[in-house]
Structure formats: C-alpha cells, structure tokens
Coordinates of C-alpha atoms in Angstrom, one line a residue:
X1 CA -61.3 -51.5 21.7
X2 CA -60.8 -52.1 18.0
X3 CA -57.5 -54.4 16.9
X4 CA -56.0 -50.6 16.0
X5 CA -55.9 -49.6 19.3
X6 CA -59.0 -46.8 18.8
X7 CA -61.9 -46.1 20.9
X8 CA -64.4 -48.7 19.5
X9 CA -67.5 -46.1 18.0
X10 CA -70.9 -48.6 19.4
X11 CA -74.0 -47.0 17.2
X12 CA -77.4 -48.1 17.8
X13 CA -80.1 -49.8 15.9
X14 CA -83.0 -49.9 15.6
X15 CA -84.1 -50.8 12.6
X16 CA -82.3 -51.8 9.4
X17 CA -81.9 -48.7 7.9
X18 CA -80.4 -47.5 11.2
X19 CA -78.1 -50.3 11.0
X20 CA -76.7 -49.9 7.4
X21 CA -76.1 -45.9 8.3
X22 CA -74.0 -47.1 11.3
X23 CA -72.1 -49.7 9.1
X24 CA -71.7 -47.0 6.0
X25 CA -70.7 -44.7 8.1
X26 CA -67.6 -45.8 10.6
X27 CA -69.3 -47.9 13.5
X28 CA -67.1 -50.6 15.0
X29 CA -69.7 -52.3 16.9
X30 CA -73.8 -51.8 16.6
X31 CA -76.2 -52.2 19.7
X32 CA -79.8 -53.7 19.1
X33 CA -83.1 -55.3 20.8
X34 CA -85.0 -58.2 19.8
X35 CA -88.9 -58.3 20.6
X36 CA -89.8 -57.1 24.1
X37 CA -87.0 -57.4 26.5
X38 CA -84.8 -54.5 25.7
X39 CA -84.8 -51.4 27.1
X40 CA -86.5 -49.8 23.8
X41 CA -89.1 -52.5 23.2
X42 CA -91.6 -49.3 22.7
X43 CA -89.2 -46.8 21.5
X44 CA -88.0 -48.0 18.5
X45 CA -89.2 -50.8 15.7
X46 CA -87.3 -53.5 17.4
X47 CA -85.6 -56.5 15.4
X48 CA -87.5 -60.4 15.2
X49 CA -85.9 -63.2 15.6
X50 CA -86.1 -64.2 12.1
X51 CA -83.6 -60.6 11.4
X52 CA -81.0 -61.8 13.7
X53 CA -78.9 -63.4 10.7
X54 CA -79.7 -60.9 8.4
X55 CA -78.0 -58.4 10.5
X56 CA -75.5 -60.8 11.3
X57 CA -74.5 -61.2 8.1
X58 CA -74.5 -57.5 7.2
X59 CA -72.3 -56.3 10.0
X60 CA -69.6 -59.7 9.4
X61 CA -69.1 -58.5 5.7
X62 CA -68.3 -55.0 7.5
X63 CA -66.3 -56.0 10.2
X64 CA -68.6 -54.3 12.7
X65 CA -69.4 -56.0 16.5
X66 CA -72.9 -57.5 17.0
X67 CA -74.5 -57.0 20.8
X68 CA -77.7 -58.0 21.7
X69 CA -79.2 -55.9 24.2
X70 CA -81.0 -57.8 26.9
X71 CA -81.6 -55.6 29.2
X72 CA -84.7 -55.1 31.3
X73 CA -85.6 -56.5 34.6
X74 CA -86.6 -59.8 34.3
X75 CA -89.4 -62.2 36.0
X76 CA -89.6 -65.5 35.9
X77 CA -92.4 -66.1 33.3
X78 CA -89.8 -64.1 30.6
X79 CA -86.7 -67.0 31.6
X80 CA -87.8 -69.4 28.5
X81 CA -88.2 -66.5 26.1
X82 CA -84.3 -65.3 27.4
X83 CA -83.1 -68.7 26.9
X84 CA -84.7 -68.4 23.1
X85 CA -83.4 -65.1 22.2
X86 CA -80.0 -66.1 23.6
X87 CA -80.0 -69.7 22.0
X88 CA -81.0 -67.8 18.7
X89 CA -78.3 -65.1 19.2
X90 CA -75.6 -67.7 19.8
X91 CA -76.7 -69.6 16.6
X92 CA -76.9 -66.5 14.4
X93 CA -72.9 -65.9 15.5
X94 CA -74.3 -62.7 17.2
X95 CA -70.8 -61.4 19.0
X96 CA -72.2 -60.6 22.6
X97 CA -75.4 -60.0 25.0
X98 CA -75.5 -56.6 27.1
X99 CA -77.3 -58.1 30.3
X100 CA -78.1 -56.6 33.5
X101 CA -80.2 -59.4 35.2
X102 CA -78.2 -62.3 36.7
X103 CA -80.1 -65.2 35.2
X104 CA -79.4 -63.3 31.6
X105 CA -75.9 -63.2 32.8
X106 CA -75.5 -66.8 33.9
X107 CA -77.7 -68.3 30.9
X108 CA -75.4 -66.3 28.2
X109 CA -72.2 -67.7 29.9
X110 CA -73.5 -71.1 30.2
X111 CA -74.0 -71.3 26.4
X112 CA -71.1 -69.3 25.5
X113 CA -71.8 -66.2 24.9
X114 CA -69.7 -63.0 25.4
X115 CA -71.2 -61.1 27.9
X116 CA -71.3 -57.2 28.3
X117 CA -72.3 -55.4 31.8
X118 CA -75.3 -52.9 31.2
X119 CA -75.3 -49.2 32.8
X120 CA -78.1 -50.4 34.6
X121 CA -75.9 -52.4 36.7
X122 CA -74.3 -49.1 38.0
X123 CA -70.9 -50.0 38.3
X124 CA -69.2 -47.1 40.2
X125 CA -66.0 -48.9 42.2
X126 CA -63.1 -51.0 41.2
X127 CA -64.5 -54.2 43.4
X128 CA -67.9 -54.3 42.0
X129 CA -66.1 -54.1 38.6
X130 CA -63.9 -57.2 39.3
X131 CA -66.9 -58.9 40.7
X132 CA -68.6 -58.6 37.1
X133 CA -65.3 -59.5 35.1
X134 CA -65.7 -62.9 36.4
X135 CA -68.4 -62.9 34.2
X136 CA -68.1 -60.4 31.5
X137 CA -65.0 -59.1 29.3
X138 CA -66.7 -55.7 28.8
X139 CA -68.5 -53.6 31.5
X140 CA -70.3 -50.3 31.2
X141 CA -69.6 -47.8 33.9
X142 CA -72.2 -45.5 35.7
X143 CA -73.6 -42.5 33.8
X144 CA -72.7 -40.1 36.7
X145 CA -69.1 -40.8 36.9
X146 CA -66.7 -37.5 36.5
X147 CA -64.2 -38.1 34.0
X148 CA -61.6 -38.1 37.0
X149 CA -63.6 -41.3 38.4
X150 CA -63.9 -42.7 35.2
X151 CA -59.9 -42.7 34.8
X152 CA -59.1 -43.8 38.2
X153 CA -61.3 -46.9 37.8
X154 CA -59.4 -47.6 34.1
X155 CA -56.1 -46.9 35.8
X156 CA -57.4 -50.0 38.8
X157 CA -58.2 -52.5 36.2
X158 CA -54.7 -51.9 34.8
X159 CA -53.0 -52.1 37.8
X160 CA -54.6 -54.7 39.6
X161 CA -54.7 -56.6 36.0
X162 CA -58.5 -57.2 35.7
X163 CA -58.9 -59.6 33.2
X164 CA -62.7 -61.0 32.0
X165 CA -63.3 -64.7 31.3
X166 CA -61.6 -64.5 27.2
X167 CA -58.3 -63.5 29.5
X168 CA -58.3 -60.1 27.8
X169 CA -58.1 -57.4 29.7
X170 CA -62.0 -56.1 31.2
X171 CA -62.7 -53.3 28.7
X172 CA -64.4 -50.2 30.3
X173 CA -67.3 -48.8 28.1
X174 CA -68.6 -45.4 28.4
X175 CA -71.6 -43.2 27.4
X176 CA -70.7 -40.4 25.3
X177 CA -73.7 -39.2 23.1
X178 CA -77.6 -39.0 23.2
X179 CA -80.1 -38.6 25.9
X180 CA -80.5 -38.3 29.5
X181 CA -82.9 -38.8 32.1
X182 CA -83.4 -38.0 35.7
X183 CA -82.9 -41.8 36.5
X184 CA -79.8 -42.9 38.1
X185 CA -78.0 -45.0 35.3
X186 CA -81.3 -45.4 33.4
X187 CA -83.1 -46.9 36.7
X188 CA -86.8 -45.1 36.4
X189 CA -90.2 -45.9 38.1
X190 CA -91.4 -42.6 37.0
X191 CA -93.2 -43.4 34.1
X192 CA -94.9 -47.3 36.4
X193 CA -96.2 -45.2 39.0
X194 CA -98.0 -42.8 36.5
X195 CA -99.3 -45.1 33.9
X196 CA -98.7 -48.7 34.9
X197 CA -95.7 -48.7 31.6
X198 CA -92.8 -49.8 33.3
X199 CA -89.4 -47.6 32.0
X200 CA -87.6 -50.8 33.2
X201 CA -89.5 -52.8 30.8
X202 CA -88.5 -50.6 27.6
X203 CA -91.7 -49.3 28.1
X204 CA -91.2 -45.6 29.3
X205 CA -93.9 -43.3 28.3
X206 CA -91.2 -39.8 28.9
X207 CA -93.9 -38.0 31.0
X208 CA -90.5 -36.4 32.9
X209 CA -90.1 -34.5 29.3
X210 CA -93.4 -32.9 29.8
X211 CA -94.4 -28.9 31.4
X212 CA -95.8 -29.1 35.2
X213 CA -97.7 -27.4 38.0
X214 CA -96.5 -26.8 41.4
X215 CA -99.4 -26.2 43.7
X216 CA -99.0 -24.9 47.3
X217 CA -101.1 -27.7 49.2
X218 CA -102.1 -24.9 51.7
X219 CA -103.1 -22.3 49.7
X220 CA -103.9 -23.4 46.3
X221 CA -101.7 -20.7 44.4
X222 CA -100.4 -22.5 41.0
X223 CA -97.0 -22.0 39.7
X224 CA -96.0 -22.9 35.9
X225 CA -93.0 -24.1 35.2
X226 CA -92.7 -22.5 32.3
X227 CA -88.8 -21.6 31.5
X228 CA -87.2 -25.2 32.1
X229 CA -88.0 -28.5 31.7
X230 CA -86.8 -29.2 34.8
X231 CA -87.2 -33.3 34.7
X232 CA -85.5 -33.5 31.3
X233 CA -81.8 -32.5 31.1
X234 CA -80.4 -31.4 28.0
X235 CA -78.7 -34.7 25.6
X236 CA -74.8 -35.3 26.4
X237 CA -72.9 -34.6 24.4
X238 CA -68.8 -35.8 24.7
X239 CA -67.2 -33.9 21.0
X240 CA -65.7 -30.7 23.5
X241 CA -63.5 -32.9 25.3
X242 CA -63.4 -36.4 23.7
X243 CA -59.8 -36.6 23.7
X244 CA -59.6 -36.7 27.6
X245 CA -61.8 -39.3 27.5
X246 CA -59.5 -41.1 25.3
X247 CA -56.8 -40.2 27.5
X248 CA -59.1 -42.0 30.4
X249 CA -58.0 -45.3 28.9
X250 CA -62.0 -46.1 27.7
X251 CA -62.0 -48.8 25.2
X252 CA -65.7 -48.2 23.7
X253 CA -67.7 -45.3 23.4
X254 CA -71.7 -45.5 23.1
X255 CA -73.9 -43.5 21.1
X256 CA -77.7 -43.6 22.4
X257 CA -80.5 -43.7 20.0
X258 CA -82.1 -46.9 19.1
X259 CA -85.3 -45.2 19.1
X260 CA -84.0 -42.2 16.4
X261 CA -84.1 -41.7 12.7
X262 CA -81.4 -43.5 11.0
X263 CA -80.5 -39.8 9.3
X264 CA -79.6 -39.1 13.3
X265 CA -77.6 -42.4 13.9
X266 CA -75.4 -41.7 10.0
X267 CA -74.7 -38.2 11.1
X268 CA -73.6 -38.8 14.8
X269 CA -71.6 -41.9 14.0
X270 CA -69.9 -39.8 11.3
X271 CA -69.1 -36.9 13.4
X272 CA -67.8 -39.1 16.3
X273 CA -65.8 -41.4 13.3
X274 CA -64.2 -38.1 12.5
X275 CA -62.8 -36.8 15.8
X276 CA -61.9 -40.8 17.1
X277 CA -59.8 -40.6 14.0
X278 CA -58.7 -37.1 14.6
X279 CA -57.3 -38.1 18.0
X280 CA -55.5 -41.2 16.6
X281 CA -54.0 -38.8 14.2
X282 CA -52.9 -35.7 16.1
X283 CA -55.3 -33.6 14.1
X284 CA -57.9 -32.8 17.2
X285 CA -58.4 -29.3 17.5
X286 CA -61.3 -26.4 17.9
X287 CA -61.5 -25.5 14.6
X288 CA -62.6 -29.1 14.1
X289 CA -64.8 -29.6 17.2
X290 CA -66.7 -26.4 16.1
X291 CA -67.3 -27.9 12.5
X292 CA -68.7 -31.6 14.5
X293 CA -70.7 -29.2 16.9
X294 CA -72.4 -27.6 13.1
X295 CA -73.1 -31.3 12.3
X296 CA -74.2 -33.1 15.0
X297 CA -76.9 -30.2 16.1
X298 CA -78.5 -31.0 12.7
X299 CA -80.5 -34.0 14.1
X300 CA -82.7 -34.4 17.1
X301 CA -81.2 -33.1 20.4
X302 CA -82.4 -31.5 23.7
X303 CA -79.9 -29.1 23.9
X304 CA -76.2 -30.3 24.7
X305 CA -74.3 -30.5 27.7
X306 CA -71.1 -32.1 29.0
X307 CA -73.0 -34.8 31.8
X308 CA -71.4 -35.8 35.0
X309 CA -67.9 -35.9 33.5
X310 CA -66.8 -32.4 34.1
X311 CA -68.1 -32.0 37.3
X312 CA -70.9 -30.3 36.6
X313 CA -74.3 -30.4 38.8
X314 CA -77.5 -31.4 37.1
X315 CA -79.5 -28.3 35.8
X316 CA -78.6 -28.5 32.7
X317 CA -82.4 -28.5 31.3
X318 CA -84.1 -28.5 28.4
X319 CA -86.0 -25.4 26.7
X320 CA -88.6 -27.6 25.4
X321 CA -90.1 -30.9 24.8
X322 CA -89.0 -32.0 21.5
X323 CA -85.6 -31.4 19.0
X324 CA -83.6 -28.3 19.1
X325 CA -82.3 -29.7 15.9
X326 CA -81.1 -26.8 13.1
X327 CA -82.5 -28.7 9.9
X328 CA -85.4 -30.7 9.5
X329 CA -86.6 -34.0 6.9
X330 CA -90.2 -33.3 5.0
X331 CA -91.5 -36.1 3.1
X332 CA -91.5 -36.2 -0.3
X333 CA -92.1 -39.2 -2.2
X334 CA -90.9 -42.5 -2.5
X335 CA -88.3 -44.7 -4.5
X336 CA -89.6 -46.3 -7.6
X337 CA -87.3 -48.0 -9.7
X338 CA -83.0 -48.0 -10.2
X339 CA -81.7 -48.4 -13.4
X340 CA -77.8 -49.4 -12.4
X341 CA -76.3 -49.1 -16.2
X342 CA -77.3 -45.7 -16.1
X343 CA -77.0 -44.9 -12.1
X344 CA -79.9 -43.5 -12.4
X345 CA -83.1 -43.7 -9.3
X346 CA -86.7 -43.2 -10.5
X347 CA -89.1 -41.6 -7.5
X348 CA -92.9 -40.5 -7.7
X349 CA -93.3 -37.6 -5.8
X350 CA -96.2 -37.8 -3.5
X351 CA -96.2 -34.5 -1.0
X352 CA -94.8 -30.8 -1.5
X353 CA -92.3 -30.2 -4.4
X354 CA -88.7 -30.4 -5.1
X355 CA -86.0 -27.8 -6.4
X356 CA -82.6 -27.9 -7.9
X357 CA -80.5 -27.3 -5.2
X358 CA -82.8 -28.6 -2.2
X359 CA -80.4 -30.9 0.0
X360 CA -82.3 -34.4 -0.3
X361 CA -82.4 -37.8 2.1
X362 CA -83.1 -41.1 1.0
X363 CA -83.6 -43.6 3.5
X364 CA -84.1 -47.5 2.8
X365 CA -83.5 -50.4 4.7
X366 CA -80.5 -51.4 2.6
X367 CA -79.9 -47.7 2.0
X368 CA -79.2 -46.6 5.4
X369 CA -79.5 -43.1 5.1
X370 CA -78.2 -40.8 2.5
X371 CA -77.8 -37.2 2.0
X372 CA -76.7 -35.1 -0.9
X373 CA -77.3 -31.9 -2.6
X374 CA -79.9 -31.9 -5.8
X375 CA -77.5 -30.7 -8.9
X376 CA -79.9 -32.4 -11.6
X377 CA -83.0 -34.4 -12.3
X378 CA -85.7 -34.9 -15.3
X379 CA -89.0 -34.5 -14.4
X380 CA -91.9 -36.7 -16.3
X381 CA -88.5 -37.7 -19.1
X382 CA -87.9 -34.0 -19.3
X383 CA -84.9 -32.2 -17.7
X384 CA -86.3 -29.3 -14.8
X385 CA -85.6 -27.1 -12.2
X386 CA -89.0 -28.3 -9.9
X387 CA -91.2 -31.1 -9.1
X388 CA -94.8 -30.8 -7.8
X389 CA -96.4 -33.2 -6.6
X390 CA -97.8 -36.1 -8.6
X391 CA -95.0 -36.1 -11.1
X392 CA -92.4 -38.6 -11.6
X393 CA -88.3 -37.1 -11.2
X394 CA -85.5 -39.2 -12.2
X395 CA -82.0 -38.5 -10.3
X396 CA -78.3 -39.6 -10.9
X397 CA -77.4 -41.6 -7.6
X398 CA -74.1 -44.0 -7.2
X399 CA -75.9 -46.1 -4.4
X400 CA -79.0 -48.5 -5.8
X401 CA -82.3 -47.5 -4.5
X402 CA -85.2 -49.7 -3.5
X403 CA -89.3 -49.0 -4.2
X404 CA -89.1 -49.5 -0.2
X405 CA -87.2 -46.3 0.3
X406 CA -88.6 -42.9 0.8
X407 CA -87.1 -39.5 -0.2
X408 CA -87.2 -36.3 2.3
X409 CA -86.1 -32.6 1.8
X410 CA -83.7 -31.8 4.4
X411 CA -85.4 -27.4 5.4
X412 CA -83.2 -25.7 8.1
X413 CA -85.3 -24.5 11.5
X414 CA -84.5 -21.5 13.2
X415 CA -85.1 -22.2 17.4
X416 CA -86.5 -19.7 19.0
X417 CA -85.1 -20.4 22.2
X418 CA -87.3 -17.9 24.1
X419 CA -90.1 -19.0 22.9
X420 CA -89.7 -22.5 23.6
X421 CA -90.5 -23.2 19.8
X422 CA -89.0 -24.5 16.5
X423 CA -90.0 -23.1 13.5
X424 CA -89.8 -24.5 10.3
X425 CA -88.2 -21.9 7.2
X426 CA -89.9 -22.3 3.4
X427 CA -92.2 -25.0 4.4
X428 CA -95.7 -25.4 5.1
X429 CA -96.1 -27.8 7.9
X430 CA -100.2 -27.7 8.4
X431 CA -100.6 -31.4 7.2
X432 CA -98.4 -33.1 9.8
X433 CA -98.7 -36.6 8.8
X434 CA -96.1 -35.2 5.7
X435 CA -94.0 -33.6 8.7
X436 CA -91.3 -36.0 9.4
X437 CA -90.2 -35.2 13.0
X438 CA -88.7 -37.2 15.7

C-alpha cells in the first residue's frame, strides 16, 4: 500500500515504452522480467540485464516500486543464472523479487532482498499465508478467491497480526485486471503436453485460445465448437465493484499485461488511477464506472467479466480468439526530428495517410505512449488538411519525440459479436504487416 494509505496501482512492463506509460500515467509500483526466467520470457520483449538500472533510475525519479518477476519453475542448471539476476537486481537498488520457487525465495532473502509471493504459489488459507510472511512482506493471493474469501483472509492477518520480515504488516496483493486462463493460479501443462513449450517456463504457446473438434470416439460424428471459446474465458475485469475490493482491506492491485502494447498498459493504468482516486475521494459512482468501462474496452480485451470474486462459475467465454477492443492503432510513420524552441515533432510518413482531426499515438521508448487529437500540422513546410504517404508532416507536441518512435492512427472497430469478427471502419487492412494489432 502506498504511504497515503491507497491501493498501490502495480502496471506491468514489458518493454520501456510500456514502462514510461505506467510511470506517466499514475502507477505506484511496475512489474517486469529479465531474460528467460519470467513467466513472459516469450510473450513480451523482456528487459537485459544491462536495462536493470536504466529502469531503476526512471521509476526512483518517479517514485514508482521496482519488482522483479522471477517466477517460473526452476531446475537446478537455472540456480547460478538466479543468483546473477538477483545479485544484479540487488545492486541496481531494484525494490523486490516476485518468487514462487523456494531456492528463489531463500537466495533473495539471503542477500537482502524484499521478497513478494507469486499467484503461482496459490495461497488460499490464513496458515499457508503466515507460513510465507516469514519470508516475504507481500503475498499474492489465489486467482479463484470470492471477494468474501479474499476479505476474510485480510481480516486474519489483521487479527492474528501477521507481520513479514521488514515488521510491517504482510500486505495482501490481488489481481484485478487483464487475462485469464483455464489454469489454476496460472499453473498450465496445456500448452508442454502439446508442443514441448512449457507455460510454466513463460513459454506458453495459448493453443487453449484456439476453435476445437469434439469427436464421438464410437461413431465418428464431429461437433464444432463454434459459439464459445470454451478454454479461454473472457479478461477480468475489477472497475464494477473496485470499491468492495478496497473495502476488502487489499493493499495492491495488479494489472496483467507484460506482453501488451504500451497504448494498453497507459490506458488501463489511467482508468484504474482514476477510480483508486475516486474511492479515496468519495467521488465513486456509475456514472463514472460507465465512462472507465468506454476507456478501458478501447484496448485489447477478450471480453470482460467479474472472475471468481462475485461468485460466479467459470463460463464466462470468449467470442473469439483475438481483441474485442472498440478502436484500433494503424501504422503510419515514424518520428524524425524535435525541435524543442518551437515544440514542434518532425515525422516522415511511411504507410496510409493522415487527416486533421484523426486521433494519433506516438509511442517511443522514452515516450511511453501518447495519444491526442490532430488540430494542426504542415505538410512538406506547408500548412494542410492530409498527408499521403511519402511526405514529411510537422506537428505541435509539448513532449520531445525521438527518430525511435513511431506514429499510429487510432480507427474505431465495430465487433460483430455474432460473427465472431472485428472489423476495421475507414481503413484498408489488406497489407497486414501496416496493421498494428495485438
């Protein structure tokens, strides 16, 4: 929990331009892996050590939490590269590990290092919760907990005055937005019995998001599932009834997505900023919820549901394999030059064109990710209404750009729930490698 008293807002990251649109836009504390041993080693672009100062640095100037995810199983030929990523963590000032494996646990405590309990551990009862405190000051609670076990378990620790090796009090983490899966707490062999790629490895290939057969083994007869995804349950989503979380007691809240597009990680860390702060203030209300419900189903998403916490059974599924997201990045071009006397950023357009008035994303790895609507630009040193491609269009912007960065149009989709497909308004989507999806 933040020194205010607030939920802490955890974002993920997984790269730096992830990172710098959880910092700009509210995080308390980022989540992040290092090389191979996290459990998005193939899902997202994964940090080096040579980065771990970098974002060290970045997030201290903020005042925003560092935690190393180490998280996988581990086997013995991985315990020297633990000891370096820990050792390296420690040196960069890196504020804690999230460990599931004991010898992660035990090496992280034996150099110092704050230790948080993964949701792989599965923590469902107060005495397997006081058992981890001995070694960790913040634990993360099972995934399938209702909200009424989630409280009685908060209320325990307060009673019985669980307190983690800083002294503080254990602080109970919680899942509260992104994806699900059929596993148990993340726990999957799904994906290692089908293709040798080990989920527990960060190495899931998501064949539990894909259509299916069922044959009848004495007959032959097929059937296709064809109205429900029936492995892959729709993304959870907490916004509805965040406030009786808070009232749980829950000191952090986690946003999942260390494998998503850091326009995803500024506009769910925003939305949730918003109603943590509405809840501290009083302000929390319907009208409010319905405006972070507009927002956050802007970005990818399976569909939204409420998870384990209301009580709910699983069969909550997803229409389709991919986003149910209402809007949509195309590329466009990329940063060339800033010119900071005049605010002004410089990009060549290299795919589609560009109008007055198209809502525009610019992502960089110091940029974060940043949206805003199109008022006025000069095309080729001339003031215009549209860009086509090849041309060079200058913009007003009060953030610096970087030649690294690249600029998107943000199009709107209209989901065609019933039939299973997302279709893209005004733009012409045939040459896909321009088609920035998830």
């Amino acid at each position: 929990m933040t020194k205010s008293g607030k939920i802490e807002l955890m974002a993920p990251a997984g790269s730096f331009e992830s990172l710098q649109a959880a910092i700009d836009n509210g995080a308390d504390s980022v989540y992040f892996g290092v090389e191979q041993l996290n459990m998005r080693a193939r899902a997202s672009i994964n940090f080096t050590l040579e980065d771990l100062h970098e974002i060290s640095k970045r997030c201290k100037k903020a005042n925003v939490r560092t935690y190393l995810t180490l998280n996988t199983i581990v086997y013995d030929h991985d315990l020297s590269i633990i000891k370096t990523l820990i050792d390296k963590a420690k040196e960069a000032d890196i504020t804690a590990v999230i460990a599931m494996d004991q010898a992660v646990i035990a090496y992280a405590r034996q150099v110092g290092m704050e230790v948080h309990i993964s949701t792989q551990i599965n923590i469902t009862n107060i005495e397997t919760l006081k058992f981890y405190a001995m070694f960790a000051d913040t634990v993360v609670l099972s995934r399938e907990l209702s909200l009424g076990q989630v409280k009685k378990l908060i209320d325990e620790v307060r009673r019985q005055d669980v307190r983690g090796p800083s002294g503080r009090l254990v602080e109970v983490e919680v899942f509260g937005h992104g994806a699900l899966c059929m596993a148990v707490s993340g726990k999957c062999y799904m994906s290692l019995h089908t293709f040798n790629s080990s989920a527990n490895r960060g190495a899931c290939k998501q064949n539990c998001r894909k259509p299916y057969l069922v044959i009848d083994k004495e007959n032959g007869h097929e059937l296709e599932i064809d109205n429900e995804y029936i492995m892959s349950p729709k993304d959870l989503c907490t916004l509805e009834f965040l406030d009786e979380l808070s009232d749980a007691g829950i000191s952090v809240l986690k946003i999942e997505g260390r494998g998503r597009a850091p326009e995803y990680v500024a506009t769910t860390v925003k939305t949730y900023r918003e109603a943590i702060d509405a809840i501290e203030e009083g302000t929390f209300s319907k009208e409010k919820i319905d405006d972070w419900m507009n927002e956050i189903k802007k970005v990818y998403n399976r569909g939204f549901w409420g998870g384990y916490y209301l009580g709910r059974k699983l069969g909550e599924w997803s229409k389709t394999p991919g986003s149910q997201a209402t809007q949509k990045k195309v590329y466009i071009g990329k940063g060339m030059h800033y010119f900071p006397k005049a605010k002004i950023g410089e990009f060549s357009i290299l795919a589609y064109d560009l109008t007055i008035g198209d809502r525009i994303l610019i992502t960089g790895s110091t940029t974060g990710a940043k949206e805003l609507d199109l008022n006025e630009m000069f095309v080729n040193d001339e003031k215009k209404d549209k860009a086509l491609k090849g041309d060079s269009v200058t913009i007003p912007l009060d953030f610096r750009i970087r030649p690294s960065d690249k600029l998107y149009k943000i199009v709107k989709t209209v989901y065609a729930e019933e039939k299973n497909t997302v279709q893209v308004a005004t733009i012409d989507t045939t040459d896909e490698n321009h088609f920035c999806g998830e």
